Short mmCIF file of C-alpha atoms in Angstrom, two decimals:
data_model
loop_
_atom_site.label_atom_id
_atom_site.label_comp_id
_atom_site.label_asym_id
_atom_site.label_seq_id
_atom_site.Cartn_x
_atom_site.Cartn_y
_atom_site.Cartn_z
CA MET A 1 0.00 0.00 0.00
CA LYS A 2 1.24 3.48 -0.85
CA ILE A 3 0.33 6.23 1.61
CA GLY A 4 0.50 9.97 0.91
CA LEU A 5 0.78 12.25 3.94
CA ILE A 6 -0.11 15.94 3.88
CA GLY A 7 0.56 18.27 6.80
CA ARG A 8 4.20 18.27 7.80
CA ASN A 9 3.48 21.01 10.34
CA SER A 10 2.08 18.49 12.82
CA THR A 11 3.46 15.91 15.20
CA HIS A 12 0.81 13.52 13.88
CA PHE A 13 2.57 13.60 10.49
CA GLU A 14 5.74 12.43 12.22
CA ALA A 15 3.96 9.75 14.24
CA TYR A 16 2.05 8.33 11.27
CA SER A 17 5.11 8.47 8.98
CA ASN A 18 7.24 6.56 11.47
CA LEU A 19 4.49 4.05 12.18
CA PHE A 20 3.90 3.29 8.49
CA ILE A 21 7.56 3.31 7.45
CA ASN A 22 8.51 1.00 10.32
CA ARG A 23 5.79 -1.40 9.15
CA GLY A 24 7.12 -1.47 5.59
CA PHE A 25 4.72 0.90 3.80
CA GLN A 26 5.88 3.25 1.07
CA CYS A 27 5.05 6.81 2.08
CA SER A 28 5.18 10.12 0.30
CA TYR A 29 4.71 13.65 1.53
CA LEU A 30 3.52 16.81 -0.10
CA ASN A 31 6.16 19.32 -1.11
CA GLU A 32 5.51 21.72 1.76
CA ASN A 33 7.85 24.18 3.43
CA ALA A 34 7.94 22.53 6.86
CA PRO A 35 11.14 20.59 7.64
CA LEU A 36 11.19 16.83 8.02
CA LYS A 37 11.88 16.23 11.69
CA LYS A 38 11.86 13.14 13.84
CA ILE A 39 11.35 10.73 10.94
CA THR A 40 13.08 7.41 11.66
CA SER A 41 13.99 6.70 8.03
CA THR A 42 13.53 8.95 5.03
CA LYS A 43 14.58 6.08 2.75
CA SER A 44 10.92 5.01 2.35
CA LEU A 45 9.63 8.58 2.17
CA SER A 46 9.45 10.49 -1.12
CA ASN A 47 8.61 14.13 -1.83
CA LEU A 48 5.78 14.54 -4.37
CA SER A 49 3.54 17.21 -5.84
CA LEU A 50 -0.16 16.92 -5.01
CA GLU A 51 -0.98 15.62 -8.49
CA ASP A 52 1.77 12.97 -8.32
CA MET A 53 0.59 11.96 -4.85
CA VAL A 54 -2.99 11.63 -6.09
CA ASN A 55 -1.80 9.49 -9.01
CA SER A 56 0.32 7.14 -6.89
CA SER A 57 -1.37 6.72 -3.48
CA ASP A 58 -3.87 4.16 -2.23
CA LEU A 59 -4.55 6.28 0.85
CA ILE A 60 -4.04 9.99 1.46
CA MET A 61 -3.87 11.24 5.03
CA ILE A 62 -4.49 14.92 5.75
CA THR A 63 -2.70 15.59 9.04
CA ASN A 64 -2.35 19.37 9.07
CA ARG A 65 -2.03 20.80 12.55
CA PHE A 66 -5.05 23.09 12.31
CA ALA A 67 -8.56 22.07 11.25
CA ASN A 68 -8.96 25.18 9.07
CA GLU A 69 -6.32 23.69 6.73
CA HIS A 70 -8.17 20.40 6.14
CA LEU A 71 -11.02 21.47 3.86
CA PRO A 72 -8.87 23.42 1.33
CA VAL A 73 -6.54 20.41 0.95
CA LEU A 74 -9.48 18.02 0.59
CA LYS A 75 -11.01 20.26 -2.08
CA LYS A 76 -7.78 20.27 -4.09
CA ILE A 77 -7.56 16.48 -3.99
CA ILE A 78 -11.18 15.84 -4.96
CA GLU A 79 -11.29 18.56 -7.63
CA LEU A 80 -8.41 16.87 -9.48
CA GLU A 81 -11.03 14.15 -10.21
CA LYS A 82 -8.32 11.52 -10.60
CA TYR A 83 -8.06 10.13 -7.11
CA LYS A 84 -9.99 6.94 -6.52
CA GLY A 85 -8.41 5.88 -3.23
CA LYS A 86 -9.37 6.63 0.34
CA ILE A 87 -8.85 9.86 2.29
CA PHE A 88 -8.29 10.03 6.02
CA ILE A 89 -8.58 13.45 7.68
CA ASP A 90 -7.00 13.73 11.11
CA LYS A 91 -9.24 15.01 13.86
CA PRO A 92 -10.82 17.44 14.15
CA ILE A 93 -12.02 16.93 10.60
CA VAL A 94 -13.05 20.60 10.18
CA GLN A 95 -13.74 23.72 12.25
CA ASP A 96 -17.51 24.05 12.05
CA LEU A 97 -20.79 22.80 10.63
CA ASN A 98 -20.45 24.96 7.49
CA GLU A 99 -17.28 23.07 6.59
CA VAL A 100 -19.02 19.74 7.21
CA ASN A 101 -21.69 20.85 4.74
CA SER A 102 -18.96 21.81 2.26
CA ILE A 103 -17.52 18.30 2.51
CA LEU A 104 -20.96 16.82 1.87
CA GLU A 105 -21.40 19.08 -1.16
CA LEU A 106 -18.01 17.99 -2.53
CA LYS A 107 -18.89 14.35 -1.90
CA ASN A 108 -22.13 14.69 -3.84
CA LYS A 109 -20.75 16.85 -6.66
CA PHE A 110 -17.85 14.51 -7.40
CA ASP A 111 -19.52 11.26 -6.27
CA PHE A 112 -16.71 10.65 -3.80
CA ASN A 113 -17.51 8.80 -0.59
CA LYS A 114 -14.21 7.42 0.67
CA ILE A 115 -13.55 9.99 3.39
CA THR A 116 -13.17 9.22 7.09
CA SER A 117 -11.92 10.85 10.27
CA PHE A 118 -11.31 9.38 13.72
CA SER A 119 -8.38 8.74 16.04
CA PRO A 120 -6.68 5.51 14.92
CA LEU A 121 -4.18 5.76 17.77
CA ARG A 122 -6.44 3.61 19.92
CA PHE A 123 -5.57 0.69 17.59
CA CYS A 124 -1.81 1.23 17.88
CA LYS A 125 -0.23 -1.79 19.61
CA GLU A 126 2.51 0.35 21.14
CA LEU A 127 -0.11 2.47 22.91
CA GLU A 128 -2.02 -0.61 24.02
CA LYS A 129 1.21 -1.93 25.56
CA LEU A 130 1.89 1.42 27.26
CA ASN A 131 -1.62 1.44 28.68
CA ARG A 132 -1.28 -2.15 29.87
CA ASP A 133 2.15 -2.10 31.53
CA ASN A 134 3.39 1.51 31.40
CA SER A 135 6.33 0.70 29.08
CA LEU A 136 7.10 0.83 25.37
#
């Protein structure tokens, strides 16, 4: 599976990148101005334009630090009309109800229904272990 990550300005970008790379996934990131920090191995991480990411990813994760950045990125991806994979938007998905309605309008206009948002960290085995015995 090829995973595209957008939002290098967040610690979630770092956490997800490391988690996926350490599990053998190929990851790419959007050519943004934020530096790559705290990534365990950049060998499995490539720098792509949004269009190249859309053309080569099975899953795109929007992990920007602030919710007001999520909808504009989602719009760009969907409006390219090429992406047929899944999109995960880190929580909070958007800032307000108006933005939720905008997502629903995009979904209907482009017949795109592969969008989700939740905290997958509860499924992370390392966190389960930490919760169970207070050690990693």
